[in-house]
XYZ file of C-alpha atoms in Angstrom:
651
model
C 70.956 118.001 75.356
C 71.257 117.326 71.804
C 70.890 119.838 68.853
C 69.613 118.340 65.798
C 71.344 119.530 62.196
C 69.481 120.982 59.578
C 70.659 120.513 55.888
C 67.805 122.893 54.574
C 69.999 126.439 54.997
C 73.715 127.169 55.441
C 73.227 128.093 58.952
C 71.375 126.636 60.996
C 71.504 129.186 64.140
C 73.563 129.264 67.396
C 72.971 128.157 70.395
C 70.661 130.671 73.344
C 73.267 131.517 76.062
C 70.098 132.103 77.719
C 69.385 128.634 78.341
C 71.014 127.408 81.823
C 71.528 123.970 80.270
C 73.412 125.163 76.853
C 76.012 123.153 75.773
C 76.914 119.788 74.599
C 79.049 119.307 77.548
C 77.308 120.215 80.276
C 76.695 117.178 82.326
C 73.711 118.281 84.007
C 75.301 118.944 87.774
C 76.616 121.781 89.097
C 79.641 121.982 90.785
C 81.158 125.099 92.665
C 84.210 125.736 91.229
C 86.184 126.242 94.040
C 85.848 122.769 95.134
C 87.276 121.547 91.895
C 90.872 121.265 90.903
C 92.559 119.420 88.025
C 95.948 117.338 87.878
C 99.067 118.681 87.112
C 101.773 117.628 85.462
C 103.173 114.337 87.601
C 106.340 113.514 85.474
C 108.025 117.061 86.385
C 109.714 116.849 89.579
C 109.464 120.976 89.371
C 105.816 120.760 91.188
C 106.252 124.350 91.890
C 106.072 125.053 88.314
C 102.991 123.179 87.449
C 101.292 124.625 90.636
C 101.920 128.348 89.485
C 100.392 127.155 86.175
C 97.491 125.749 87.648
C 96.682 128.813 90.052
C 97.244 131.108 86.994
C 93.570 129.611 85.834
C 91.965 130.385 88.918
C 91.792 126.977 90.930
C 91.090 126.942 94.807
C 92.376 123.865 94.865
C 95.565 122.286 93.267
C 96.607 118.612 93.812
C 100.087 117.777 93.958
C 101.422 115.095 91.998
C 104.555 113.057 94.169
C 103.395 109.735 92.033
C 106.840 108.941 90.944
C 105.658 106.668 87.954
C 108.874 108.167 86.027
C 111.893 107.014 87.705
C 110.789 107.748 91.123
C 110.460 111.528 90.596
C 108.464 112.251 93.829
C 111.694 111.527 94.933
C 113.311 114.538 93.033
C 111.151 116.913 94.539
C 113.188 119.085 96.932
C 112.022 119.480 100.364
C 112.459 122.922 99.783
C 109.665 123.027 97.138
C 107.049 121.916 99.582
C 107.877 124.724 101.760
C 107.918 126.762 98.453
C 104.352 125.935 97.133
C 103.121 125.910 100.804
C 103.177 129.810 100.697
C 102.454 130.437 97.024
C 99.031 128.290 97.856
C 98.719 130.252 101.000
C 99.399 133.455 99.233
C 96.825 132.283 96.466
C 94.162 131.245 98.671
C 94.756 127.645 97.528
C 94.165 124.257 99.457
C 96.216 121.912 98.726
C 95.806 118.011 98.069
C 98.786 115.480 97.856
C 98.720 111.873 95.261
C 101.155 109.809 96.915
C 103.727 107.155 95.247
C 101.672 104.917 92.871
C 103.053 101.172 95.075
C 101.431 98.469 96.084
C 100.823 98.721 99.733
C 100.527 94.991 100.128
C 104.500 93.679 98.847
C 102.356 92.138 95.751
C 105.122 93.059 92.609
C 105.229 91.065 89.035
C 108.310 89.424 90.549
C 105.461 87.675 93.351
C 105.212 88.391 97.577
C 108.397 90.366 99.269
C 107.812 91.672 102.773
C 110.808 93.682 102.693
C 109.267 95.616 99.648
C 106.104 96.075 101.577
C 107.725 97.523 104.944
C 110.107 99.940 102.224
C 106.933 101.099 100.631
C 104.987 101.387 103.890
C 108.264 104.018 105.525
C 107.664 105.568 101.835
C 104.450 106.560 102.324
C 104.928 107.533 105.921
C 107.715 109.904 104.374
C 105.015 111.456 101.649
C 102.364 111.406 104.791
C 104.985 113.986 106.143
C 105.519 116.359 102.915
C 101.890 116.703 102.991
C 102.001 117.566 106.981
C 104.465 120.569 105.338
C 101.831 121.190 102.448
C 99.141 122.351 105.155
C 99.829 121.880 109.015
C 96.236 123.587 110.156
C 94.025 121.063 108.151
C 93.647 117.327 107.213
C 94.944 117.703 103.734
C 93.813 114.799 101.675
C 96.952 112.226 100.377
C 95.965 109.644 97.737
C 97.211 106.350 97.983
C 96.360 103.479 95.441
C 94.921 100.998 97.804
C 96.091 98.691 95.130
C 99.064 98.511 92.600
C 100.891 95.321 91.866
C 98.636 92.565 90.551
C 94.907 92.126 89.566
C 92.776 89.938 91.670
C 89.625 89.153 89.974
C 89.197 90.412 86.720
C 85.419 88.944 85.575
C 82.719 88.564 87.711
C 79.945 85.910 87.489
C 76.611 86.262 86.276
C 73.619 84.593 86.749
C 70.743 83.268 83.952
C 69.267 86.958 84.080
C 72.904 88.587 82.804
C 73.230 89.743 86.281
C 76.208 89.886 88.702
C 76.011 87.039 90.782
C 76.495 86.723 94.418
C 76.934 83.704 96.909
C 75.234 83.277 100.186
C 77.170 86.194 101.765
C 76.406 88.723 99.459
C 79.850 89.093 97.823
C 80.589 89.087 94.151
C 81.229 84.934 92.314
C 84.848 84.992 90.710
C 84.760 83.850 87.112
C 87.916 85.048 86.300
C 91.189 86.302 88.581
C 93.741 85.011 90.455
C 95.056 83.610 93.727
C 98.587 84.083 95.981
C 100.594 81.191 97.649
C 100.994 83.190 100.878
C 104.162 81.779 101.391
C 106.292 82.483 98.232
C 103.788 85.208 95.766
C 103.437 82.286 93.265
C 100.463 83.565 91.300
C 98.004 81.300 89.217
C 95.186 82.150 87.665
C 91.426 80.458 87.910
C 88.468 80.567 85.957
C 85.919 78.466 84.980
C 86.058 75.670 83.066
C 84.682 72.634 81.786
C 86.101 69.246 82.738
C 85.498 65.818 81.603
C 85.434 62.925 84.346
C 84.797 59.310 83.924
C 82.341 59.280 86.718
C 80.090 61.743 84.459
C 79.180 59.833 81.782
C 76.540 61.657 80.688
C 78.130 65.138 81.218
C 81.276 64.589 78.244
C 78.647 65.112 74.999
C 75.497 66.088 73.929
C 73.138 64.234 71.479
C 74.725 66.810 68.808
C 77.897 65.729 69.221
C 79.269 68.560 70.699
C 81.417 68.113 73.974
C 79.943 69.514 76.961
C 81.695 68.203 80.062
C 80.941 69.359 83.626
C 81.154 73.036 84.781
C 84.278 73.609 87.266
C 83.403 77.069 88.543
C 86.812 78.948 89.181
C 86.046 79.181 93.378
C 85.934 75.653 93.458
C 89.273 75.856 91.948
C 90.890 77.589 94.808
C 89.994 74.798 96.908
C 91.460 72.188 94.429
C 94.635 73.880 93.937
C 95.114 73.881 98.214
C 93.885 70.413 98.461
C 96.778 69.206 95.688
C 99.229 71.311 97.322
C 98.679 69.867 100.790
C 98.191 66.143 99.302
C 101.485 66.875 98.084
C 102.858 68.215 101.223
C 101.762 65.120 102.873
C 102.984 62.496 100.381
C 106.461 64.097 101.247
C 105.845 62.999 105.008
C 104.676 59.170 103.955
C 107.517 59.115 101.068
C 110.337 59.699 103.083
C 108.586 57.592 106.403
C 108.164 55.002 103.430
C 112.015 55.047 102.494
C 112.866 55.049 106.281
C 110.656 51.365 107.322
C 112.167 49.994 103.704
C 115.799 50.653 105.075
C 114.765 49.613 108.544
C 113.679 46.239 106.959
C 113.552 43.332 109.798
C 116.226 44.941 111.912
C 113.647 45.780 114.501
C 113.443 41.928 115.271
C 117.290 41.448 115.084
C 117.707 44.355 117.534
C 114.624 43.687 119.533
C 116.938 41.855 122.508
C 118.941 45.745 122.862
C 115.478 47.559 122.351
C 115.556 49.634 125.193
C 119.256 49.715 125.615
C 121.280 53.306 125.661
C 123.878 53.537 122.899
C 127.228 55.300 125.079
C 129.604 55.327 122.007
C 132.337 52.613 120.303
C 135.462 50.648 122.091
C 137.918 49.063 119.910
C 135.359 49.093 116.414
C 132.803 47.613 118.915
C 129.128 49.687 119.599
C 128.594 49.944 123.323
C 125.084 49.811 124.603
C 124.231 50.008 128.424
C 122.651 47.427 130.187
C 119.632 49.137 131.968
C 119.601 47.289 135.183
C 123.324 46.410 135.951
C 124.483 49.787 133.949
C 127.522 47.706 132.466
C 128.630 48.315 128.955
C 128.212 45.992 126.501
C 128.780 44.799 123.186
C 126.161 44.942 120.167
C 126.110 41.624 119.152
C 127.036 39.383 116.296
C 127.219 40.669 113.114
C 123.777 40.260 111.804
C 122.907 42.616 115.179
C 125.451 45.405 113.682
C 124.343 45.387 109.666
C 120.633 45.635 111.176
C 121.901 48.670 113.489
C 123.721 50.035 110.733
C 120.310 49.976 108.506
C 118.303 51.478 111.480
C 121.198 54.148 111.228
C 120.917 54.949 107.659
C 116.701 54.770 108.356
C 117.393 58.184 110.609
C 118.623 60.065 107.900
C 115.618 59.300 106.202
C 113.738 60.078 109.140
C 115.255 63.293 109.389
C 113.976 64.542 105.850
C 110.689 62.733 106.959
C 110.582 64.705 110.398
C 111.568 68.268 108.601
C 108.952 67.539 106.017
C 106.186 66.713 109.034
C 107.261 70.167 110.515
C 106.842 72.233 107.125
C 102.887 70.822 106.854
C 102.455 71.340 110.470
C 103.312 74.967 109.863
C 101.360 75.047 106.891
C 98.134 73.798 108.587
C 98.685 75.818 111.524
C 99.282 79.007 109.568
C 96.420 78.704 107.212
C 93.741 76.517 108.957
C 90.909 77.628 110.718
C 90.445 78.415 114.310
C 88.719 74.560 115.003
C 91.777 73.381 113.328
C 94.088 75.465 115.333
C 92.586 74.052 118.329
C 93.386 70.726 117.238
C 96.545 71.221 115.981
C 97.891 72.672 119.188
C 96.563 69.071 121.142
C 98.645 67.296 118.161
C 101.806 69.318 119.246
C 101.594 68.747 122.772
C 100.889 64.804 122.494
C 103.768 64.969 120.046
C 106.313 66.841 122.123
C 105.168 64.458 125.011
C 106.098 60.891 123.040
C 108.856 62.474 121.071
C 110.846 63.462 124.063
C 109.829 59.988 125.316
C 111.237 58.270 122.609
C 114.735 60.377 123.128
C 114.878 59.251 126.477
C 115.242 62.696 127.314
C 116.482 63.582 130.978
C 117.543 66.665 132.932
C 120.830 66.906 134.837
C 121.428 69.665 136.987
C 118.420 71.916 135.412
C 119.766 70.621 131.497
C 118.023 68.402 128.958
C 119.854 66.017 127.308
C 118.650 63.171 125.444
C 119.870 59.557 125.712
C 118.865 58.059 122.517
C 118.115 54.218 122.487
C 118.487 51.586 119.666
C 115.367 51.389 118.816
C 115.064 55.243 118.961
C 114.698 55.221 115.054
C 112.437 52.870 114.707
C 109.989 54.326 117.413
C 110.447 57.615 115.628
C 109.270 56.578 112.849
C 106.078 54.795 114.268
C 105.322 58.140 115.851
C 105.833 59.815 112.774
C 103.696 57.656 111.092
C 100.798 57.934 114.043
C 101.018 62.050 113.882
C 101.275 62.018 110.323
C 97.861 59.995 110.235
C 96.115 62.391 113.009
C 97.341 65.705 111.139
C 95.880 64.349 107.831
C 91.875 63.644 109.616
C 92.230 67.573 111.240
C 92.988 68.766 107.851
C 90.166 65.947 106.026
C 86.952 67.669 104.056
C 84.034 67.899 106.284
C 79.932 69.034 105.314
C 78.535 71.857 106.930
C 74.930 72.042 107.905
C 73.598 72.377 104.598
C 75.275 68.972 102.929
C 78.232 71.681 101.344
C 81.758 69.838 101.041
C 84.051 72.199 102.805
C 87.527 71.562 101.957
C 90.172 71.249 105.034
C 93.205 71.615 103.133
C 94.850 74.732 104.881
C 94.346 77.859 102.450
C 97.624 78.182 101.367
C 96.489 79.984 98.104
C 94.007 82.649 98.519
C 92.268 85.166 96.338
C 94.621 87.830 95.311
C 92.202 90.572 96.482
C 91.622 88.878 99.967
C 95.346 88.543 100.584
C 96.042 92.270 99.275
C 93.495 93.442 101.281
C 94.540 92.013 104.536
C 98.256 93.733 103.784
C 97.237 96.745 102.592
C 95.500 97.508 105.711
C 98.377 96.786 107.953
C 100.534 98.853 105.964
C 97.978 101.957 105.650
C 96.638 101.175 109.326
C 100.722 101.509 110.847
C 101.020 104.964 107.953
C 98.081 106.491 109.935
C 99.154 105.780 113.474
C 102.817 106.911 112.942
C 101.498 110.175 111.362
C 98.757 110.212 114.423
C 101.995 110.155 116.635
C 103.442 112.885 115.213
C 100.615 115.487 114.389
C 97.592 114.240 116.399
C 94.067 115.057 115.179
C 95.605 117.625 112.630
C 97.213 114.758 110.681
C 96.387 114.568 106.915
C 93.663 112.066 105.834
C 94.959 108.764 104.326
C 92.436 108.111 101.354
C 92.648 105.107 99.424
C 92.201 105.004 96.011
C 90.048 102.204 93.714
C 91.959 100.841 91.048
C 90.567 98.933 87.020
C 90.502 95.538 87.207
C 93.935 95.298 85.147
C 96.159 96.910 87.445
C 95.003 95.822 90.701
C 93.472 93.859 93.298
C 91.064 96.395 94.888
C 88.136 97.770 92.418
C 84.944 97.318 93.547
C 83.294 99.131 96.042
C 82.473 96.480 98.686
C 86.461 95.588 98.332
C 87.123 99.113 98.974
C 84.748 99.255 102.258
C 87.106 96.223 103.367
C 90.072 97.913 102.798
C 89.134 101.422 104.693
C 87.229 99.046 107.650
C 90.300 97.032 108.375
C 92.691 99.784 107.810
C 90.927 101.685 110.237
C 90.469 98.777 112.824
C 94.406 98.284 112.713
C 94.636 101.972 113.245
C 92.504 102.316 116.103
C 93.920 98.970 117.793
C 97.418 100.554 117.951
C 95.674 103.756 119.500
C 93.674 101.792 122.173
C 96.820 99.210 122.925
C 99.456 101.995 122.761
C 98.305 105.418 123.338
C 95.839 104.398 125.787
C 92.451 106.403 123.835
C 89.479 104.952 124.436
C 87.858 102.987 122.114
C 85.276 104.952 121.400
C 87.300 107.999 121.004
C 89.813 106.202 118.762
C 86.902 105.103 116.296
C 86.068 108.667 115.864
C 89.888 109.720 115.131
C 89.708 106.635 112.560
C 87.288 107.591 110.580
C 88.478 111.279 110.465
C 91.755 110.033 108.974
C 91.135 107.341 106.690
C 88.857 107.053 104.453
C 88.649 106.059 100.277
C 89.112 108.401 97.116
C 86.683 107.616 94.843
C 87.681 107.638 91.434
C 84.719 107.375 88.778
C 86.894 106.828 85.883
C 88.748 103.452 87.113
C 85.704 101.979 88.291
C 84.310 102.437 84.470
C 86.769 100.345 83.237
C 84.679 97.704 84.491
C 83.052 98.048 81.740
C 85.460 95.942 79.390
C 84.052 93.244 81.132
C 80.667 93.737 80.657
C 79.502 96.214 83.293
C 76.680 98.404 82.656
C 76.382 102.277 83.392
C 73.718 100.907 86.252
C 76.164 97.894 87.684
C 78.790 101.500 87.809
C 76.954 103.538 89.691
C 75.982 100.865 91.932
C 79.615 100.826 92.943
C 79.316 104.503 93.977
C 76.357 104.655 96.014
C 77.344 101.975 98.053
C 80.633 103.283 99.104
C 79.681 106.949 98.903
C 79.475 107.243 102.889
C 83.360 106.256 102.914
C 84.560 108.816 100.549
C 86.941 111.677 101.756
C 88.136 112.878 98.080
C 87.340 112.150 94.379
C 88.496 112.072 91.315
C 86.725 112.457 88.222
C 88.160 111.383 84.716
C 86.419 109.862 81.486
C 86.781 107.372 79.209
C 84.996 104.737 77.174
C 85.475 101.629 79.578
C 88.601 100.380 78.002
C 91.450 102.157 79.193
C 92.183 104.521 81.645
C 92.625 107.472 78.928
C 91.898 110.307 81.528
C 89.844 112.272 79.134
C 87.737 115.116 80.180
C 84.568 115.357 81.507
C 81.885 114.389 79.348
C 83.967 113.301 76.268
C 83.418 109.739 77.136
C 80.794 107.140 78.227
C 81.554 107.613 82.103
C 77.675 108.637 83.451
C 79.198 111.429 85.098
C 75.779 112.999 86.463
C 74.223 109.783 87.887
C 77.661 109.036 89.823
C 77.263 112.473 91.017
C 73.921 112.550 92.243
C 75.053 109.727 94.399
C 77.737 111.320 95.410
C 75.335 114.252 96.454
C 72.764 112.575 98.511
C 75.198 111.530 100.819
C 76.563 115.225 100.954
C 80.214 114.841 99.345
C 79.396 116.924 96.767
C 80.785 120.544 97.999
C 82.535 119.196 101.126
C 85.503 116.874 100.048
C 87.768 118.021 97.331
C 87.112 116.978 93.409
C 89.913 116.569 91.121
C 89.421 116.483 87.436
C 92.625 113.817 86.196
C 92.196 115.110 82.543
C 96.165 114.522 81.482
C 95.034 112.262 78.407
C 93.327 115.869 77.007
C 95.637 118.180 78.796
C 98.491 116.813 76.369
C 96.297 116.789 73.100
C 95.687 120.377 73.851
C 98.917 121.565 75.129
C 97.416 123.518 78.092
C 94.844 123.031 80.798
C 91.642 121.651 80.593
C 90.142 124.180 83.535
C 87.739 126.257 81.392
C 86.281 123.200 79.502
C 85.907 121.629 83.162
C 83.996 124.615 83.923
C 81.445 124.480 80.857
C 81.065 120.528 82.065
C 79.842 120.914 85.815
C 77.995 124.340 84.982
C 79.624 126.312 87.017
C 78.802 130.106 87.936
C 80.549 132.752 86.769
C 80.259 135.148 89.463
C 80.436 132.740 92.491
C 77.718 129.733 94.154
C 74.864 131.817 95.139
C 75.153 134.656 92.600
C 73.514 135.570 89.498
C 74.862 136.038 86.003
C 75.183 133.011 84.280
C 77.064 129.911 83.876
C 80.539 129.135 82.240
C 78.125 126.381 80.082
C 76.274 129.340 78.835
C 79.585 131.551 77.660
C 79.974 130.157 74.369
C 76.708 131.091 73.224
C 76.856 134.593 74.994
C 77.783 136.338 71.484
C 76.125 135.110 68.231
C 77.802 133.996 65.375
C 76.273 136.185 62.688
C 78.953 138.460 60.580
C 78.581 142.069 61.929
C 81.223 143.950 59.764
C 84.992 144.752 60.795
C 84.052 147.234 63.182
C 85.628 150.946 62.889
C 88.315 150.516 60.322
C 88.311 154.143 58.585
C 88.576 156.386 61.367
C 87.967 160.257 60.569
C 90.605 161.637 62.604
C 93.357 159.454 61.101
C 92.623 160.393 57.719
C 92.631 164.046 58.052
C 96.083 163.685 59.853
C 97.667 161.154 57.710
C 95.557 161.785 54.103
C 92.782 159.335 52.475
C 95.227 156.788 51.643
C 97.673 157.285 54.949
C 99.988 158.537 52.826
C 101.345 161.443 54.639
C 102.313 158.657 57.538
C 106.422 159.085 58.421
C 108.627 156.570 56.563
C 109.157 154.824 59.422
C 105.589 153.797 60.080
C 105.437 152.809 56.033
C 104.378 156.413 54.465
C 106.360 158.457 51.908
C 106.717 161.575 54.366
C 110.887 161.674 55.651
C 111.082 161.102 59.089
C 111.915 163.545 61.595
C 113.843 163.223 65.220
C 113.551 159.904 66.792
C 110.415 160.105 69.252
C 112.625 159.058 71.804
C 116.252 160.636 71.828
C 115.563 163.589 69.171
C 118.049 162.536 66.764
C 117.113 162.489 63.432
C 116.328 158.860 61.506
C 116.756 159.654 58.313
């Protein structure tokens, strides 16, 4: 509530501490405080320390930081301090939560893809899965991962005529600005829309004013160029080298054409055997227009070696990143080829052994069949309409959406993390809970990307219980959704707001993922920057996000840390109390009476009501009117006497 100033007096009154909704910071919900916690210091590998600080305010429940954003200091946290703050907490009456190594899950670093980073980082947070087990081994104790950490994925969203996010046919959220992955190498580009200016739109390059206008290239459609260019070019490597091969090759199939089918069995005496087929004599190639068109057809292979490697590499690509109806195809394509190629080798088995008995003309048919396969893998892989007259690209999607691809890896990663720590502790193991990131620092910030995430994490999770510990399926769902689930952190997802979200389009975000949510994390700030401020000192609507929160009934049964570090350093101390006066909280415990910490500050008024008792009776007629019969050692004239404490005199 707001309280208006008055310029008419020096002082315009205090506020009631009567009123249950007094102060400026009170956000209007209730929290009991010991469901609330607030981060602790992350940089100091000492976590003991900062825990004993935190308990000294009277928090039932302390999160400990093993983030390792300093030079990988949650990897300078002895062992022995886990054990350490394990029975201080226990002590205390403290449950403890655990934020895990701030990595990308997925192998997504500024340097581009690296599966060998990924499987490092998924051991790592297997390893912080098991300080946690040590943290609390009688209860799933929440550990925060970042379900995203290396590179953003879409960064603004598209809206339609009304200034409203727009969505496509399946519900999901238009890119108008982000970035897609080569899944091969982690080359990243970005897209965005964009005009363009064709000569087949005339009337879309200006306007009557003058003022260019070209046609609107919407940055999805861009992912679909950038595959078709890159398997255009992928192709044009098959038909350049093929090209190079049939140039060499010349006419030499007509000189040669009398030996076609003729085995080459080596050289005699500078001479190039072939084998008669029906008398199996040896015989001489020819004249020497014969041998300068077998020596082109020879330098043709080497061509038609780069041509056949560069026919494998798109065959992989379409097969890796074409649809299932491609797949299908593609597999009919290998098996014709392997048939004809092994043909064309004359390939034979001796004694159980393949060996292949190449002809003269074995070049030359080579590259006809390259050119025949090359010319069937290009109409699989052609652009198609679907039922509704939509060009759908075939190009194999060797560039996807940042966010789809980090998905997808994240998942595996977190999905193996649970079942290893499933392995170890069984139904007691700590809860994996994924964290949303801002749009600039990663690839997973909405809430429908966030559902994704936890969904296919905890598919992967329960596939490895069905396949290899043999639970049911049924069963194994259950134990997934116990164990993973998302943090839900209010302050990243207002960051949105740099890019035009609304307070509305926000809180959207949290109802629709509120059913997932195992932990949260509250913070504010003013949309820009993630300047972990404390509650209510920024434009975060803290009591709407809350009210979601508590209609699904998360509020009071998952853990709620306050990350207030941004105010915790301007103050030099803890932020508890003022976190207290925010949510409301009761003094004297959930269902008891006696007022609210939101209320304390206006407990006493702040009229002047004299200095109290400062000319006490009995001290004067001890000490005189003026004290001046005080000992010399406490300021008076009066010589001292024997030292209160040993007898000897101070004088």
């Amino acid at each position: 509530m707001e309280y208006p100033t008055s310029f008419e007096s020096i002082y315009t009154g205090g506020f009631s501490g009567l009123n249950p909704d007094h102060s400026e910071y009170f956000l209007g919900t209730r929290l009991d405080p010991s469901r609330i916690s607030t981060s602790i210091l992350p940089t100091n590998p000492n976590q003991l320390e900062e825990v004993s600080k935190a308990i000294k305010t009277g928090q039932k429940n302390v999160e400990v930081q093993a983030i390792g954003i300093q030079g990988d200091t949650d990897q300078a946290i002895p062992k022995q301090q886990f054990q350490e703050i394990k029975a201080l907490m226990k002590l205390s009456g403290v449950k403890p939560s655990l934020h895990g190594p701030i990595l990308d899950a997925a192998g997504v670093t500024q340097r581009g893809l690296n599966e060998s980073e990924r499987l490092a980082t998924e051991r790592r947070f297997g390893e912080i899965v098991d300080k946690a087990h040590i943290l609390d081994d009688e209860g799933n104790i929440p550990v925060v991962f970042h379900a995203s950490a290396g590179y953003p994925g879409t960064i603004v969203w598209k809206r339609d005529k009304d200034g409203k996010l727009a969505k496509d046919d399946d519900g999901k959220l238009i890119t108008e600005v982000g970035h897609v992955i080569d899944q091969e190498t982690g080359q990243m580009r970005q897209i965005r829309d964009t005009k363009i200016f064709r000569p087949d739109r005339p009337k879309e390059l200006i306007d009557k004013q003058g003022n260019l206008t070209g046609h609107d290239f919407m940055a999805e459609d861009k992912i679909n160029s950038i595959n078709r260019t890159e398997w255009d070019n992928q192709m044009i490597k098959v038909s350049e080298f093929a090209k190079q091969a049939r140039e060499v090759i010349g006419n030499s199939d007509a000189e040669l054409a009398p030996y076609a089918n003729m085995p080459i069995v080596g050289e005699e005496k500078g001479q190039i055997m072939v084998q008669d087929p029906d008398s199996k004599t040896k015989i001489p190639l020819g004249d020497d227009r014969t041998k300068r068109a077998y020596k082109n057809v020879q330098r043709a292979s080497q061509f038609m070696e780069n041509a056949t490697l560069a026919f494998n590499s798109a065959f992989e690509t379409a097969f890796k990143y074409g649809n299932e109806g491609q797949r299908k195809l593609l597999k009919k394509l290998a098996e014709d080829y392997k048939k004809e190629n092994e043909a064309i080798q004359c390939i034979k088995k001796v004694k159980g052994k393949k060996y292949a008995q190449p002809t003269v003309f074995t070049p030359i048919k080579e590259a006809e069949l390259l050119d025949q396969f090359a010319v069937r893998l290009g109409n699989i892989t052609h652009s198609t309409e679907d039922n509704k007259g939509n060009l759908i690209s075939g190009a194999p999607q060797l560039y996807r959406k940042v966010e789809n691809f980090v998905i997808d890896k994240t998942a595996e990663t977190f999905g193996n993390v649970a079942f290893e720590s499933y392995k170890k502790y069984g139904e007691g193991s700590p809860v994996i809970a994924l964290e949303n990131i801002d749009p600039d620092r990663g690839a997973i910030v909405t809430a429908d990307q966030m559902r994704e995430t936890v969904q296919k994490t905890r598919d992967n999770f329960i596939e490895r219980l069905v396949k290899e510990k043999k639970i049911g399926e049924k069963k194994a769902k259950k134990i997934a959704e116990n164990l993973v689930g998302a943090t839900w952190d209010l302050g990243h997802i207002n960051i949105n707001k740099k890019y035009g979200w609304t307070d509305k389009e926000v809180v959207e975000e949290t109802r629709k993922i509120a059913d997932m949510v195992k932990h949260v994390h509250i913070s504010d700030n003013f949309g820009h920057s993630d300047s972990d401020l404390a509650p209510g000192m920024g434009n975060v609507p803290m009591k709407k996000h809350l009210e979601e929160l508590e209609k699904k009934g998360i509020l009071g049964r998952v853990k709620t840390v306050v990350e207030s570090g941004g105010w915790n350093n301007m103050i030099k101390g803890s932020a508890f109390p003022h976190i207290l006066k925010a949510f409301g909280s009761p003094i004297y415990g959930i269902n008891q009476t006696g007022g609210y910490w939101n209320q304390a500050s206006g407990t006493f008024g702040g009229y002047f009501g004299g200095y109290g008792t400062i000319n006490p009776q009995m001290h004067h007629s001890i000490y005189g009117a003026g004290l001046t019969t005080l000992p010399m050692e406490l300021g008076g004239a009066i010589p001292g006497g024997a030292s209160r404490f040993s007898g000897n005199s101070m004088a």
